[in-house]
Amino acid sequence: MAITELSDNELLVPHVPALRRDLMLEGDVTGHPVHPLLRPLFPGGLRSEAYSLDGASDVGLGLLVNGWCGVVGMPELRGAQVRRWGVDASRLVMVSSSRGWLATVAALVEELDVIYACAPPAMSLEASRRLATRLRARQSTLVICGEWSSAVTHIDVRTIGWRKSQQAGHSSTIHEVEVSVTRHHWSRSVVLARDDRGVHGISSELVGGIPS
């Protein structure tokens, strides 16, 4: 299925196309579900708030696996990377340009479940608070790739190393990364291995008790 791409002009209409918000919740997940390998980091799913992510940007695609999602200002995230994380391209809205960042993100929050966006330009505290209020009201999640001072939860992606793998005559380069999530006084981390065939889990760790 094709990715839905919106231009700046299309975002000037009153609303982006009406999209169903039909999350498939499992077990005790109350927020937006994430990729299975990232679930140890978000045991209750993604909250209706803003997160910040620092490091390999494609890891953020693992947060866009349920419901209708959008990517703003990161045109490099498409094709093989989208498939690697199992994102449903037919439910993914791409806005390549970061022009009019606040208006674009605010419009998408009205219609989508999770929005993954490049870091915005300087923004007033009042505008940041209005955006946070809108996220809660619409039960949407915003993940910022880069610095976001208003984020309570921070996601850090750190490269551990690279190695070669040879299996069944297929040679691939494996990139091992540690993905850590910090919120208040607790942190969780998982170690993942990524290659051209997909993403694989290696280990996970919890520090500081149960998240709140």
Short mmCIF file of C-alpha atoms in Angstrom, two decimals:
data_model
loop_
_atom_site.label_atom_id
_atom_site.label_comp_id
_atom_site.label_asym_id
_atom_site.label_seq_id
_atom_site.Cartn_x
_atom_site.Cartn_y
_atom_site.Cartn_z
CA MET A 1 0.00 0.00 0.00
CA ALA A 2 1.18 3.53 -0.76
CA ILE A 3 2.17 6.16 1.78
CA THR A 4 -0.15 9.17 1.89
CA GLU A 5 1.84 12.31 1.16
CA LEU A 6 0.47 15.77 1.93
CA SER A 7 1.87 19.00 0.52
CA ASP A 8 1.96 22.38 2.24
CA ASN A 9 -1.05 23.49 0.17
CA GLU A 10 -3.15 20.56 1.29
CA LEU A 11 -2.44 21.44 4.91
CA LEU A 12 -3.97 24.88 4.36
CA VAL A 13 -7.47 23.40 4.07
CA PRO A 14 -9.55 23.37 7.29
CA HIS A 15 -8.64 19.76 8.08
CA VAL A 16 -6.48 17.00 6.67
CA PRO A 17 -8.55 14.11 5.28
CA ALA A 18 -10.75 12.53 7.95
CA LEU A 19 -9.02 9.39 9.17
CA ARG A 20 -10.32 6.69 11.48
CA ARG A 21 -8.81 6.53 14.96
CA ASP A 22 -9.25 2.81 15.65
CA LEU A 23 -6.48 1.57 17.92
CA MET A 24 -6.16 -2.14 18.52
CA LEU A 25 -5.40 -2.32 22.23
CA GLU A 26 -4.00 -5.47 23.82
CA GLY A 27 -3.92 -6.55 27.46
CA ASP A 28 -3.19 -3.68 29.85
CA VAL A 29 -2.05 -1.31 27.10
CA THR A 30 -3.97 1.92 27.58
CA GLY A 31 -1.97 4.18 25.26
CA HIS A 32 -0.87 3.84 21.65
CA PRO A 33 0.82 0.45 21.12
CA VAL A 34 4.38 0.31 19.77
CA HIS A 35 6.53 -2.25 17.94
CA PRO A 36 6.77 -5.50 19.97
CA LEU A 37 10.52 -5.05 20.49
CA LEU A 38 9.93 -1.61 22.02
CA ARG A 39 7.08 -2.65 24.33
CA PRO A 40 9.40 -3.15 27.35
CA LEU A 41 10.13 0.59 27.10
CA PHE A 42 6.46 1.58 26.96
CA PRO A 43 4.54 -1.06 28.97
CA GLY A 44 1.31 0.92 28.86
CA GLY A 45 1.78 2.27 25.36
CA LEU A 46 2.47 5.87 24.34
CA ARG A 47 0.84 8.58 26.42
CA SER A 48 -1.04 11.59 25.08
CA GLU A 49 1.95 13.90 25.39
CA ALA A 50 5.22 14.88 23.71
CA TYR A 51 8.35 12.71 23.74
CA SER A 52 11.85 13.59 22.57
CA LEU A 53 14.13 11.20 20.68
CA ASP A 54 17.88 11.60 20.29
CA GLY A 55 19.89 9.36 17.98
CA ALA A 56 19.06 7.17 14.97
CA SER A 57 15.84 8.69 13.64
CA ASP A 58 14.48 5.52 12.03
CA VAL A 59 13.99 3.95 15.49
CA GLY A 60 11.09 6.37 15.89
CA LEU A 61 9.26 4.44 13.18
CA GLY A 62 8.84 1.67 15.74
CA LEU A 63 6.38 3.97 17.51
CA LEU A 64 4.16 4.27 14.41
CA VAL A 65 2.86 0.73 14.11
CA ASN A 66 -0.75 1.13 15.24
CA GLY A 67 -3.53 3.42 14.12
CA TRP A 68 -3.03 6.37 11.78
CA CYS A 69 0.39 8.01 12.07
CA GLY A 70 2.33 10.84 10.48
CA VAL A 71 5.91 11.94 9.84
CA VAL A 72 6.81 15.62 9.47
CA GLY A 73 10.03 17.08 8.08
CA MET A 74 11.97 13.82 7.72
CA PRO A 75 11.78 12.80 4.04
CA GLU A 76 14.64 10.32 4.52
CA LEU A 77 12.32 7.99 6.46
CA ARG A 78 10.59 5.92 3.81
CA GLY A 79 10.84 2.74 1.78
CA ALA A 80 13.08 0.10 3.33
CA GLN A 81 13.11 1.78 6.74
CA VAL A 82 9.33 1.86 6.93
CA ARG A 83 9.14 -1.81 5.97
CA ARG A 84 11.90 -2.76 8.43
CA TRP A 85 9.79 -1.57 11.35
CA GLY A 86 6.56 -3.08 10.05
CA VAL A 87 4.77 0.24 9.64
CA ASP A 88 1.50 0.03 7.70
CA ALA A 89 2.27 2.40 4.82
CA SER A 90 -1.42 2.69 3.97
CA ARG A 91 -1.96 4.40 7.34
CA LEU A 92 1.10 6.63 7.22
CA VAL A 93 0.87 10.33 6.30
CA MET A 94 4.13 11.95 5.19
CA VAL A 95 4.76 15.70 5.13
CA SER A 96 8.29 16.15 3.80
CA SER A 97 8.59 19.87 4.44
CA SER A 98 9.05 21.30 7.93
CA ARG A 99 7.80 24.75 6.89
CA GLY A 100 4.99 25.98 9.09
CA TRP A 101 5.94 23.33 11.65
CA LEU A 102 3.47 24.30 14.36
CA ALA A 103 0.47 24.67 12.02
CA THR A 104 1.30 21.37 10.31
CA VAL A 105 1.70 19.40 13.52
CA ALA A 106 -1.40 20.98 15.07
CA ALA A 107 -3.47 19.99 12.02
CA LEU A 108 -2.21 16.41 12.11
CA VAL A 109 -2.85 16.09 15.84
CA GLU A 110 -6.53 16.65 15.07
CA GLU A 111 -6.66 13.56 12.84
CA LEU A 112 -3.81 11.16 13.67
CA ASP A 113 -2.86 8.97 16.61
CA VAL A 114 0.93 9.40 16.64
CA ILE A 115 2.97 12.12 14.93
CA TYR A 116 6.75 11.84 14.52
CA ALA A 117 8.31 15.20 13.65
CA CYS A 118 11.69 16.85 13.25
CA ALA A 119 12.66 19.31 15.97
CA PRO A 120 10.74 22.59 15.60
CA PRO A 121 12.21 26.07 15.40
CA ALA A 122 12.17 28.23 18.51
CA MET A 123 8.70 28.17 20.04
CA SER A 124 7.17 30.24 22.82
CA LEU A 125 6.25 28.58 26.10
CA GLU A 126 2.62 29.51 25.49
CA ALA A 127 2.59 27.79 22.09
CA SER A 128 4.22 24.71 23.60
CA ARG A 129 1.57 24.57 26.32
CA ARG A 130 -1.26 24.93 23.80
CA LEU A 131 0.16 22.04 21.80
CA ALA A 132 0.40 19.88 24.94
CA THR A 133 -3.22 20.69 25.75
CA ARG A 134 -4.29 19.71 22.25
CA LEU A 135 -2.42 16.40 22.50
CA ARG A 136 -4.30 15.52 25.68
CA ALA A 137 -7.64 16.60 24.27
CA ARG A 138 -7.21 14.56 21.08
CA GLN A 139 -5.48 11.64 22.85
CA SER A 140 -2.61 11.90 20.39
CA THR A 141 1.13 11.42 20.85
CA LEU A 142 3.90 13.64 19.48
CA VAL A 143 7.46 12.34 19.19
CA ILE A 144 10.11 14.98 18.46
CA CYS A 145 13.34 13.85 16.80
CA GLY A 146 15.69 16.25 18.54
CA GLU A 147 15.63 18.57 21.53
CA TRP A 148 12.25 19.34 23.10
CA SER A 149 12.43 20.97 26.52
CA SER A 150 8.77 20.29 27.31
CA ALA A 151 9.13 16.51 27.00
CA VAL A 152 8.83 14.52 30.22
CA THR A 153 9.96 11.28 28.60
CA HIS A 154 13.22 11.10 26.68
CA ILE A 155 14.25 8.38 24.22
CA ASP A 156 17.96 7.94 23.55
CA VAL A 157 19.36 5.73 20.77
CA ARG A 158 23.05 4.87 21.12
CA THR A 159 25.16 2.86 18.69
CA ILE A 160 26.88 -0.12 20.31
CA GLY A 161 28.67 -1.35 17.22
CA TRP A 162 28.58 -2.96 13.80
CA ARG A 163 29.28 -6.56 12.81
CA LYS A 164 29.06 -8.83 9.79
CA SER A 165 26.69 -11.79 9.65
CA GLN A 166 26.67 -14.74 7.27
CA GLN A 167 23.57 -16.95 7.28
CA ALA A 168 22.36 -19.37 4.62
CA GLY A 169 24.59 -17.76 2.03
CA HIS A 170 23.29 -14.28 2.84
CA SER A 171 25.78 -11.68 4.05
CA SER A 172 24.55 -8.65 5.97
CA THR A 173 25.83 -5.86 8.18
CA ILE A 174 24.22 -5.77 11.61
CA HIS A 175 23.92 -2.49 13.50
CA GLU A 176 23.48 -2.94 17.25
CA VAL A 177 21.89 -0.09 19.18
CA GLU A 178 20.75 0.50 22.74
CA VAL A 179 17.40 2.28 23.03
CA SER A 180 16.81 3.86 26.44
CA VAL A 181 13.73 5.61 27.78
CA THR A 182 13.96 7.90 30.80
CA ARG A 183 10.97 9.34 32.65
CA HIS A 184 11.24 10.98 36.07
CA HIS A 185 13.30 8.59 38.24
CA TRP A 186 13.12 5.42 36.19
CA SER A 187 14.68 4.21 32.99
CA ARG A 188 14.34 1.22 30.71
CA SER A 189 16.56 0.03 27.89
CA VAL A 190 16.58 -2.58 25.16
CA VAL A 191 19.37 -3.66 22.84
CA LEU A 192 18.36 -4.19 19.22
CA ALA A 193 20.12 -5.53 16.15
CA ARG A 194 19.14 -4.03 12.79
CA ASP A 195 19.98 -5.29 9.32
CA ASP A 196 18.45 -5.18 5.85
CA ARG A 197 15.99 -7.92 6.79
CA GLY A 198 14.49 -6.29 9.87
CA VAL A 199 14.94 -5.55 13.56
CA HIS A 200 15.76 -8.15 16.20
CA GLY A 201 15.78 -7.98 20.00
CA ILE A 202 18.81 -8.89 22.11
CA SER A 203 18.15 -7.81 25.72
CA SER A 204 16.17 -5.45 27.97
CA GLU A 205 16.72 -3.85 31.39
CA LEU A 206 14.66 -1.87 33.93
CA VAL A 207 16.23 0.59 36.37
CA GLY A 208 14.46 2.58 39.07
CA GLY A 209 11.20 0.73 39.61
CA ILE A 210 7.83 0.86 37.93
CA PRO A 211 7.11 3.83 35.63
CA SER A 212 4.33 6.23 36.56
#
